[in-house]
PDB file of C-alpha atoms and ligand atoms in Angstrom:
ATOM      1  CA  MET L 383      27.391  16.391 -11.819  1.00  0.00           C
ATOM      2  CA  PRO L 384      25.230  13.904 -11.172  1.00  0.00           C
ATOM      3  CA  SER L 385      23.774  12.917  -8.050  1.00  0.00           C
ATOM      4  CA  ASP L 386      22.004  10.045  -5.922  1.00  0.00           C
ATOM      5  CA  HIS L 387      20.079  12.369  -4.492  1.00  0.00           C
ATOM      6  CA  ALA L 388      19.207  13.843  -6.917  1.00  0.00           C
ATOM      7  CA  PRO L 389      15.284  14.592  -6.281  1.00  0.00           C
ATOM      8  CA  PRO L 390      13.697  10.998  -8.362  1.00  0.00           C
ATOM      9  CA  HIS L 391      11.056  13.163 -12.066  1.00  0.00           C
ATOM     10  CA  LEU L 392       7.857  12.479 -10.076  1.00  0.00           C
ATOM     11  CA  PRO L 393       5.699  10.667 -14.076  1.00  0.00           C
ATOM     12  CA  ALA L 394       9.135   8.322 -14.492  1.00  0.00           C
ATOM     13  CA  LEU L 395       9.108   7.407 -10.472  1.00  0.00           C
ATOM     14  CA  PHE L 396       5.125   6.661 -10.547  1.00  0.00           C
ATOM     15  CA  GLY L 397       5.505   4.685 -14.081  1.00  0.00           C
ATOM     16  CA  GLN L 398       8.227   2.824 -12.552  1.00  0.00           C
ATOM     17  CA  LEU L 399       6.519   2.048  -9.293  1.00  0.00           C
ATOM     18  CA  TRP L 400       3.041   0.795 -11.742  1.00  0.00           C
ATOM     19  CA  ARG L 401       5.337  -1.023 -13.874  1.00  0.00           C
ATOM     20  CA  SER L 402       6.055  -2.960 -11.128  1.00  0.00           C
ATOM     21  CA  TYR L 403       2.983  -3.139  -8.621  1.00  0.00           C
ATOM     22  CA  LEU L 404       1.063  -4.965 -12.278  1.00  0.00           C
ATOM     23  CA  PRO L 405       2.873  -8.631 -11.273  1.00  0.00           C
ATOM     24  CA  LEU L 406       1.111  -8.288  -7.885  1.00  0.00           C
ATOM     25  CA  CYS L 407      -1.954  -7.135  -9.126  1.00  0.00           C
ATOM     26  CA  PRO L 408      -2.253  -8.054 -12.621  1.00  0.00           C
ATOM     27  CA  SER L 409      -6.474  -7.140 -12.688  1.00  0.00           C
ATOM     28  CA  ALA L 410      -5.504  -3.319 -11.753  1.00  0.00           C
ATOM     29  CA  PRO L 411      -5.441  -2.306 -15.268  1.00  0.00           C
ATOM     30  CA  ALA L 412      -8.873  -3.449 -16.184  1.00  0.00           C
ATOM     31  CA  VAL L 413     -10.232  -2.432 -13.320  1.00  0.00           C
ATOM     32  CA  LYS L 414      -8.468   0.495 -14.281  1.00  0.00           C
ATOM     33  CA  ALA L 415      -9.603   0.536 -17.940  1.00  0.00           C
ATOM     34  CA  LEU L 416     -13.428   1.186 -16.161  1.00  0.00           C
ATOM     35  CA  LEU L 417     -13.315   3.936 -14.370  1.00  0.00           C
ATOM     36  CA  GLY L 418     -11.854   5.392 -18.034  1.00  0.00           C
ATOM     37  CA  GLY L 419      -8.071   4.081 -18.524  1.00  0.00           C
ATOM     38  CA  ASP L 420      -5.446   7.664 -18.748  1.00  0.00           C
ATOM     39  CA  VAL L 421      -7.779   9.493 -17.716  1.00  0.00           C
ATOM     40  CA  VAL L 422      -7.879   8.150 -13.823  1.00  0.00           C
ATOM     41  CA  ARG L 423      -5.423   9.976 -11.194  1.00  0.00           C
ATOM     42  CA  ASN L 424      -3.783   8.659  -8.431  1.00  0.00           C
ATOM     43  CA  ASP L 425      -5.429   9.820  -4.976  1.00  0.00           C
ATOM     44  CA  HIS L 426      -2.405   8.433  -3.256  1.00  0.00           C
ATOM     45  CA  VAL L 427      -0.051   5.393  -3.723  1.00  0.00           C
ATOM     46  CA  ALA L 428       0.298   2.904  -0.289  1.00  0.00           C
ATOM     47  CA  PHE L 429       3.418   1.164   0.734  1.00  0.00           C
ATOM     48  CA  ARG L 430       3.875  -1.633   3.304  1.00  0.00           C
ATOM     49  CA  THR L 431       6.616  -2.290   5.476  1.00  0.00           C
ATOM     50  CA  PHE L 432       8.547  -3.131   9.098  1.00  0.00           C
ATOM     51  CA  ALA L 433       9.525  -0.534  11.421  1.00  0.00           C
ATOM     52  CA  HIS L 434      13.115  -1.890  11.223  1.00  0.00           C
ATOM     53  CA  PRO L 435      16.359   1.024  11.014  1.00  0.00           C
ATOM     54  CA  ARG L 436      17.455  -1.022   8.008  1.00  0.00           C
ATOM     55  CA  LEU L 437      13.474  -0.735   5.707  1.00  0.00           C
ATOM     56  CA  GLY L 438      11.743   1.455   8.361  1.00  0.00           C
ATOM     57  CA  ILE L 439       8.792   4.391   6.831  1.00  0.00           C
ATOM     58  CA  ALA L 440      11.649   7.573   6.939  1.00  0.00           C
ATOM     59  CA  GLN L 441      13.169   4.950   3.731  1.00  0.00           C
ATOM     60  CA  LEU L 442      10.599   4.254   1.877  1.00  0.00           C
ATOM     61  CA  ALA L 443       9.830   7.926   2.054  1.00  0.00           C
ATOM     62  CA  ALA L 444      12.900   9.377   1.022  1.00  0.00           C
ATOM     63  CA  PRO L 445      12.707   9.743  -2.631  1.00  0.00           C
ATOM     64  CA  PHE L 446       9.718  11.616  -1.733  1.00  0.00           C
ATOM     65  CA  VAL L 447      10.924  13.458   0.314  1.00  0.00           C
ATOM     66  CA  ALA L 448      13.774  14.145  -1.635  1.00  0.00           C
ATOM     67  CA  ALA L 449      11.012  15.363  -4.227  1.00  0.00           C
ATOM     68  CA  GLY L 450       9.655  17.959  -2.261  1.00  0.00           C
ATOM     69  CA  TYR L 451       6.920  15.656  -0.319  1.00  0.00           C
ATOM     70  CA  VAL L 452       6.745  16.880   3.348  1.00  0.00           C
ATOM     71  CA  ALA L 453       4.814  14.463   6.141  1.00  0.00           C
ATOM     72  CA  GLY L 454       1.223  15.556   6.416  1.00  0.00           C
ATOM     73  CA  GLY L 455      -0.489  12.854   8.971  1.00  0.00           C
ATOM     74  CA  HIS L 456       0.113  10.254  11.542  1.00  0.00           C
ATOM     75  CA  TYR L 457      -2.095   7.172  12.293  1.00  0.00           C
ATOM     76  CA  ARG L 458      -1.766   4.788  14.457  1.00  0.00           C
ATOM     77  CA  PHE L 459      -3.357   0.848  14.377  1.00  0.00           C
ATOM     78  CA  GLU L 460      -3.164  -0.369  17.835  1.00  0.00           C
ATOM     79  CA  ALA L 461      -5.181  -3.812  16.702  1.00  0.00           C
ATOM     80  CA  LYS L 462      -2.660  -4.248  13.791  1.00  0.00           C
ATOM     81  CA  LYS L 463       0.210  -3.238  15.600  1.00  0.00           C
ATOM     82  CA  LEU L 464       0.915  -0.273  12.323  1.00  0.00           C
ATOM     83  CA  HIS L 465       2.077   2.753  12.189  1.00  0.00           C
ATOM     84  CA  ALA L 466       1.283   4.970   9.073  1.00  0.00           C
ATOM     85  CA  THR L 467       2.947   8.374   8.127  1.00  0.00           C
ATOM     86  CA  HIS L 468       0.736  10.328   4.453  1.00  0.00           C
ATOM     87  CA  PHE L 469       3.434  12.266   2.484  1.00  0.00           C
ATOM     88  CA  GLU L 470       1.959  15.468   0.660  1.00  0.00           C
ATOM     89  CA  ARG L 471       3.004  17.723  -1.711  1.00  0.00           C
ATOM     90  CA  GLY L 472       0.893  19.842  -3.942  1.00  0.00           C
ATOM     91  CA  PRO L 473      -2.566  19.532  -5.167  1.00  0.00           C
ATOM     92  CA  GLY L 474      -2.152  17.489  -8.511  1.00  0.00           C
ATOM     93  CA  ASP L 475       0.380  15.808  -6.195  1.00  0.00           C
ATOM     94  CA  PRO L 476      -0.456  12.218  -5.230  1.00  0.00           C
ATOM     95  CA  LYS L 477      -0.884  11.162  -2.052  1.00  0.00           C
ATOM     96  CA  ILE L 478       2.237   9.033  -0.393  1.00  0.00           C
ATOM     97  CA  PHE L 479       1.232   6.106   2.359  1.00  0.00           C
ATOM     98  CA  VAL L 480       3.430   4.338   4.052  1.00  0.00           C
ATOM     99  CA  SER L 481       2.588   2.069   6.683  1.00  0.00           C
ATOM    100  CA  GLU L 482       5.388  -0.092   9.442  1.00  0.00           C
ATOM    101  CA  LEU L 483       4.878  -3.206  11.404  1.00  0.00           C
ATOM    102  CA  VAL L 484       5.603  -1.781  14.968  1.00  0.00           C
ATOM    103  CA  LEU L 485       7.968  -5.491  15.837  1.00  0.00           C
ATOM    104  CA  GLU L 486       8.546  -4.265  19.534  1.00  0.00           C
ATOM    105  CA  ALA L 487       4.946  -4.357  19.709  1.00  0.00           C
ATOM    106  CA  CYS L 488       4.489  -8.401  17.833  1.00  0.00           C
ATOM    107  CA  SER L 489       5.738 -11.981  19.574  1.00  0.00           C
ATOM    108  CA  PRO L 490       9.102 -12.360  20.335  1.00  0.00           C
ATOM    109  CA  ALA L 491       8.449 -15.294  17.903  1.00  0.00           C
ATOM    110  CA  LEU L 492       7.377 -13.291  14.850  1.00  0.00           C
ATOM    111  CA  ARG L 493      10.177 -10.428  15.867  1.00  0.00           C
ATOM    112  CA  GLY L 494      12.754 -13.083  15.541  1.00  0.00           C
ATOM    113  CA  ARG L 495      11.512 -14.111  12.594  1.00  0.00           C
ATOM    114  CA  VAL L 496      11.310 -10.594  10.497  1.00  0.00           C
ATOM    115  CA  GLY L 497      14.756  -9.729  12.121  1.00  0.00           C
ATOM    116  CA  ALA L 498      15.757 -13.119  10.858  1.00  0.00           C
ATOM    117  CA  LEU L 499      14.705 -12.563   7.256  1.00  0.00           C
ATOM    118  CA  VAL L 500      16.344  -8.462   6.939  1.00  0.00           C
ATOM    119  CA  GLU L 501      19.522  -9.398   8.283  1.00  0.00           C
ATOM    120  CA  SER L 502      20.164 -12.169   6.372  1.00  0.00           C
ATOM    121  CA  VAL L 503      21.529 -10.087   3.932  1.00  0.00           C
ATOM    122  CA  PRO L 504      23.933  -7.403   4.172  1.00  0.00           C
ATOM    123  CA  GLU L 505      22.915  -3.791   4.829  1.00  0.00           C
ATOM    124  CA  ALA L 506      24.150  -2.326   2.037  1.00  0.00           C
ATOM    125  CA  ALA L 507      21.340  -4.202  -0.196  1.00  0.00           C
ATOM    126  CA  TYR L 508      18.859  -1.847   1.476  1.00  0.00           C
ATOM    127  CA  ASP L 509      21.083   1.273   0.740  1.00  0.00           C
ATOM    128  CA  VAL L 510      18.955   2.210  -2.350  1.00  0.00           C
ATOM    129  CA  PRO L 511      17.980   4.817  -3.980  1.00  0.00           C
ATOM    130  CA  LEU L 512      14.330   3.664  -4.452  1.00  0.00           C
ATOM    131  CA  ALA L 513      14.091   1.155  -1.147  1.00  0.00           C
ATOM    132  CA  CYS L 514      10.532   1.591  -1.579  1.00  0.00           C
ATOM    133  CA  ASP L 515      10.274  -1.071  -4.800  1.00  0.00           C
ATOM    134  CA  LEU L 516      13.340  -2.977  -3.676  1.00  0.00           C
ATOM    135  CA  GLY L 517      10.867  -5.930  -3.750  1.00  0.00           C
ATOM    136  CA  ARG L 518      11.778  -8.774  -1.909  1.00  0.00           C
ATOM    137  CA  VAL L 519      16.382  -9.057  -1.111  1.00  0.00           C
ATOM    138  CA  TRP L 520      15.759 -12.189   1.073  1.00  0.00           C
ATOM    139  CA  ASP L 521      14.916 -15.956   1.365  1.00  0.00           C
ATOM    140  CA  VAL L 522      11.475 -17.088   2.457  1.00  0.00           C
ATOM    141  CA  SER L 523       9.917 -20.536   2.780  1.00  0.00           C
ATOM    142  CA  TYR L 524       5.840 -21.129   2.663  1.00  0.00           C
ATOM    143  CA  THR L 525       6.452 -22.291   5.933  1.00  0.00           C
ATOM    144  CA  GLU L 526       7.764 -19.125   7.732  1.00  0.00           C
ATOM    145  CA  TYR L 527       4.521 -17.722   5.602  1.00  0.00           C
ATOM    146  CA  GLU L 528       2.094 -19.641   7.334  1.00  0.00           C
ATOM    147  CA  ALA L 529       4.063 -18.780  10.735  1.00  0.00           C
ATOM    148  CA  LEU L 530       3.701 -15.324  10.383  1.00  0.00           C
ATOM    149  CA  ARG L 531       0.474 -15.108   8.905  1.00  0.00           C
ATOM    150  CA  GLU L 532      -0.599 -16.962  11.848  1.00  0.00           C
ATOM    151  CA  GLU L 533      -0.361 -13.788  14.039  1.00  0.00           C
ATOM    152  CA  SER L 534       0.018 -11.082  11.112  1.00  0.00           C
ATOM    153  CA  GLU L 535      -1.418 -10.872   7.375  1.00  0.00           C
ATOM    154  CA  TYR L 536       0.135  -7.784   6.962  1.00  0.00           C
ATOM    155  CA  ALA L 537       4.079  -9.561   7.983  1.00  0.00           C
ATOM    156  CA  ALA L 538       3.327 -12.457   6.144  1.00  0.00           C
ATOM    157  CA  TRP L 539       2.403 -10.331   3.157  1.00  0.00           C
ATOM    158  CA  VAL L 540       6.023  -8.374   3.622  1.00  0.00           C
ATOM    159  CA  ALA L 541       8.124 -11.646   3.928  1.00  0.00           C
ATOM    160  CA  ALA L 542       6.289 -12.714   0.811  1.00  0.00           C
ATOM    161  CA  HIS L 543       6.624  -9.505  -1.074  1.00  0.00           C
ATOM    162  CA  GLY L 544       9.399  -7.479   0.295  1.00  0.00           C
ATOM    163  CA  LEU L 545       8.827  -3.453  -0.423  1.00  0.00           C
ATOM    164  CA  ARG L 546       6.552  -3.050  -3.846  1.00  0.00           C
ATOM    165  CA  VAL L 547       3.591  -0.306  -3.688  1.00  0.00           C
ATOM    166  CA  ASN L 548       0.230  -2.439  -2.483  1.00  0.00           C
ATOM    167  CA  HIS L 549      -1.873  -0.284  -4.113  1.00  0.00           C
ATOM    168  CA  PHE L 550      -2.578   2.733  -6.249  1.00  0.00           C
ATOM    169  CA  THR L 551      -5.652   4.806  -5.146  1.00  0.00           C
ATOM    170  CA  ALA L 552      -7.743   6.063  -7.961  1.00  0.00           C
ATOM    171  CA  SER L 553      -9.076   9.396  -7.660  1.00  0.00           C
ATOM    172  CA  VAL L 554     -13.323   9.434  -7.658  1.00  0.00           C
ATOM    173  CA  ASP L 555     -14.193  12.981  -7.481  1.00  0.00           C
ATOM    174  CA  ALA L 556     -11.354  13.540 -10.421  1.00  0.00           C
ATOM    175  CA  LEU L 557     -13.192  11.001 -12.103  1.00  0.00           C
ATOM    176  CA  PRO L 558     -14.977  12.326 -15.884  1.00  0.00           C
ATOM    177  CA  GLY L 559     -18.633  13.199 -15.003  1.00  0.00           C
ATOM    178  CA  GLN L 560     -17.597  13.310 -10.931  1.00  0.00           C
ATOM    179  CA  PRO L 561     -19.515  10.068 -10.006  1.00  0.00           C
ATOM    180  CA  SER L 562     -20.113   8.579  -6.728  1.00  0.00           C
ATOM    181  CA  LEU L 563     -18.152   6.594  -5.076  1.00  0.00           C
ATOM    182  CA  ALA L 564     -21.464   4.844  -4.578  1.00  0.00           C
ATOM    183  CA  GLU L 565     -22.099   5.017  -8.554  1.00  0.00           C
ATOM    184  CA  VAL L 566     -18.863   3.378  -8.852  1.00  0.00           C
ATOM    185  CA  VAL L 567     -18.983   0.441  -7.238  1.00  0.00           C
ATOM    186  CA  GLU L 568     -22.012  -0.549  -8.384  1.00  0.00           C
ATOM    187  CA  ARG L 569     -20.497  -0.378 -12.210  1.00  0.00           C
ATOM    188  CA  LEU L 570     -17.407  -2.619 -10.866  1.00  0.00           C
ATOM    189  CA  ALA L 571     -19.457  -5.117  -9.794  1.00  0.00           C
ATOM    190  CA  ARG L 572     -21.624  -5.456 -12.342  1.00  0.00           C
ATOM    191  CA  GLU L 573     -18.872  -6.096 -14.210  1.00  0.00           C
ATOM    192  CA  GLY L 574     -17.572  -8.987 -12.535  1.00  0.00           C
ATOM    193  CA  VAL L 575     -14.911  -6.905  -9.631  1.00  0.00           C
ATOM    194  CA  ALA L 576     -14.338  -8.345  -6.731  1.00  0.00           C
ATOM    195  CA  LEU L 577     -14.197  -5.667  -4.249  1.00  0.00           C
ATOM    196  CA  SER L 578     -12.992  -6.130  -0.319  1.00  0.00           C
ATOM    197  CA  HIS L 579     -16.005  -6.451   2.465  1.00  0.00           C
ATOM    198  CA  ALA L 580     -14.168  -5.604   5.015  1.00  0.00           C
ATOM    199  CA  GLY L 581     -16.613  -3.340   6.945  1.00  0.00           C
ATOM    200  CA  GLY L 582     -18.671  -3.355   4.091  1.00  0.00           C
ATOM    201  CA  VAL L 583     -17.703  -2.282   0.241  1.00  0.00           C
ATOM    202  CA  ILE L 584     -17.264   1.144   1.204  1.00  0.00           C
ATOM    203  CA  LYS L 585     -15.787   2.628   4.251  1.00  0.00           C
ATOM    204  CA  GLY L 586     -15.873   6.476   5.952  1.00  0.00           C
ATOM    205  CA  SER L 587     -18.127   9.010   4.878  1.00  0.00           C
ATOM    206  CA  ALA L 588     -18.986  12.298   3.287  1.00  0.00           C
ATOM    207  CA  ARG L 589     -18.687  13.352   6.963  1.00  0.00           C
ATOM    208  CA  VAL L 590     -15.602  12.618   7.957  1.00  0.00           C
ATOM    209  CA  GLY L 591     -14.155  13.902   4.686  1.00  0.00           C
ATOM    210  CA  LEU L 592     -13.098  10.613   2.763  1.00  0.00           C
ATOM    211  CA  THR L 593     -15.348   7.824   1.562  1.00  0.00           C
ATOM    212  CA  GLN L 594     -13.107   4.513  -0.036  1.00  0.00           C
ATOM    213  CA  ALA L 595     -13.791   1.380  -1.205  1.00  0.00           C
ATOM    214  CA  SER L 596     -10.803  -1.543  -3.083  1.00  0.00           C
ATOM    215  CA  THR L 597     -10.522  -4.396  -4.962  1.00  0.00           C
ATOM    216  CA  GLN L 598      -9.835  -7.875  -3.241  1.00  0.00           C
ATOM    217  CA  ALA L 599      -6.442  -8.809  -3.797  1.00  0.00           C
ATOM    218  CA  ASP L 600      -5.745 -10.712  -6.908  1.00  0.00           C
ATOM    219  CA  ARG L 601      -3.994 -14.143  -5.974  1.00  0.00           C
ATOM    220  CA  ILE L 602      -0.458 -14.308  -7.424  1.00  0.00           C
ATOM    221  CA  PRO L 603       1.805 -17.038  -7.625  1.00  0.00           C
ATOM    222  CA  VAL L 604       5.123 -16.312  -5.839  1.00  0.00           C
ATOM    223  CA  ASP L 605       8.389 -19.057  -5.314  1.00  0.00           C
ATOM    224  CA  PHE L 606       9.713 -19.527  -2.038  1.00  0.00           C
ATOM    225  CA  ARG L 607      12.536 -21.902  -0.759  1.00  0.00           C
ATOM    226  CA  ASP L 608       9.610 -24.563  -0.519  1.00  0.00           C
ATOM    227  CA  GLY L 609       8.182 -24.121  -3.968  1.00  0.00           C
ATOM    228  CA  ARG L 610       5.669 -22.028  -5.749  1.00  0.00           C
ATOM    229  CA  ALA L 611       2.219 -21.051  -4.364  1.00  0.00           C
ATOM    230  CA  GLU L 612      -0.969 -18.820  -4.666  1.00  0.00           C
ATOM    231  CA  ILE L 613      -1.013 -16.530  -1.953  1.00  0.00           C
ATOM    232  CA  SER L 614      -2.277 -12.319  -1.998  1.00  0.00           C
ATOM    233  CA  GLY L 615      -1.031 -10.227  -4.313  1.00  0.00           C
ATOM    234  CA  ALA L 616      -1.971  -6.425  -4.472  1.00  0.00           C
ATOM    235  CA  TYR L 617      -5.074  -4.793  -5.223  1.00  0.00           C
ATOM    236  CA  TYR L 618      -6.411  -1.438  -6.524  1.00  0.00           C
ATOM    237  CA  GLU L 619      -8.359   0.957  -4.538  1.00  0.00           C
ATOM    238  CA  LEU L 620     -11.046   3.628  -4.895  1.00  0.00           C
ATOM    239  CA  ALA L 621     -11.166   7.093  -3.366  1.00  0.00           C
ATOM    240  CA  GLU L 622     -13.908   9.707  -3.264  1.00  0.00           C
ATOM    241  CA  ARG L 623     -12.901  13.235  -1.215  1.00  0.00           C
ATOM    242  CA  HIS L 624     -15.067  15.903   0.347  1.00  0.00           C
ATOM    243  CA  ALA L 625     -15.480  18.793   1.833  1.00  0.00           C
ATOM    244  CA  LEU L 626     -15.739  19.419   5.168  1.00  0.00           C
ATOM    245  CA  PRO L 627     -18.118  21.874   6.949  1.00  0.00           C
ATOM    246  CA  ASP L 628     -15.708  24.389   6.999  1.00  0.00           C
ATOM    247  CA  GLY L 629     -15.475  24.725   3.320  1.00  0.00           C
ATOM    248  CA  THR L 630     -11.711  23.229   2.835  1.00  0.00           C
ATOM    249  CA  ARG L 631     -11.084  19.326   0.836  1.00  0.00           C
ATOM    250  CA  PHE L 632     -10.232  17.245   3.547  1.00  0.00           C
ATOM    251  CA  GLU L 633      -6.355  15.760   2.504  1.00  0.00           C
ATOM    252  CA  GLY L 634      -5.640  13.118   4.982  1.00  0.00           C
ATOM    253  CA  PHE L 635      -6.559   9.434   5.683  1.00  0.00           C
ATOM    254  CA  VAL L 636      -9.484   8.148   8.488  1.00  0.00           C
ATOM    255  CA  THR L 637      -8.375   6.207  10.740  1.00  0.00           C
ATOM    256  CA  GLN L 638     -10.984   3.493  11.015  1.00  0.00           C
ATOM    257  CA  SER L 639     -11.262   3.087   7.110  1.00  0.00           C
ATOM    258  CA  ALA L 640      -7.702   2.388   6.741  1.00  0.00           C
ATOM    259  CA  ASP L 641      -7.955   0.329   9.436  1.00  0.00           C
ATOM    260  CA  ARG L 642     -10.225  -2.130   7.108  1.00  0.00           C
ATOM    261  CA  ILE L 643      -8.521  -1.176   3.889  1.00  0.00           C
ATOM    262  CA  PHE L 644      -5.343  -3.128   5.409  1.00  0.00           C
ATOM    263  CA  GLU L 645      -7.858  -6.314   5.405  1.00  0.00           C
ATOM    264  CA  SER L 646      -8.105  -6.216   1.151  1.00  0.00           C
ATOM    265  CA  THR L 647      -5.270  -8.352   1.134  1.00  0.00           C
ATOM    266  CA  ASP L 648      -6.486 -10.632   3.713  1.00  0.00           C
ATOM    267  CA  VAL L 649      -7.183 -14.226   3.309  1.00  0.00           C
ATOM    268  CA  GLY L 650     -11.557 -14.774   3.734  1.00  0.00           C
TER     269      GLY L 650
HETATM  270 NI1   NI K1810      -5.325   3.583   0.521  1.00  0.00          NI
END
């Protein structure tokens, strides 16, 4: 008998997530095409949410856990008040990186605004098999978005877009010809792709096992209660994994690099 809890078919799931992500990052297919199109493999897919009992990391990760993913690492970003967990399965499967804003660490004003948004719709609205692709179920005004942005760009992003993929990530070391990330970044810059400069274009190092870069988030129109506004959508990331001194490939994430990658959706 079919069940709501049947493990999702992963290629179909990632296909659906890619289609939902495109309106937030319309430049992604062109960047992916510059890298080789269909040969590009995903290193990881990232999601953002609020640490609220209705839509925290566990809820977003549930379909992946049902498909055999397990937690592979936990990360803390003190200044941005974020916690994150990455989930992994087999060597060929994209990792899943889910972060959440720790509301208890935020101001009472922000906590009140976010709580009001999340609780403005029935709890059942979040009880869906694919919460990570739910989109925005609450109504929010541009004024509220701007008020949230004063304290947390991250909170404002989630308030405006809801639960959606924040970025897909090309696996640079799996690209044909095995170019370095520096070479790929140079090629993209030559083609006019806008890259995020927060913390330098290339974050991390071979020594820590991971180098990363990302595009600057696309500006996209979003409908708010008080009108339409152009704001930061999603971005496309590039990750190159390196061998550690013991010869194993680094499969985790580097907090200091991820901290600056989050800023790819900040408005300069
Ligand atoms: Ni990432």
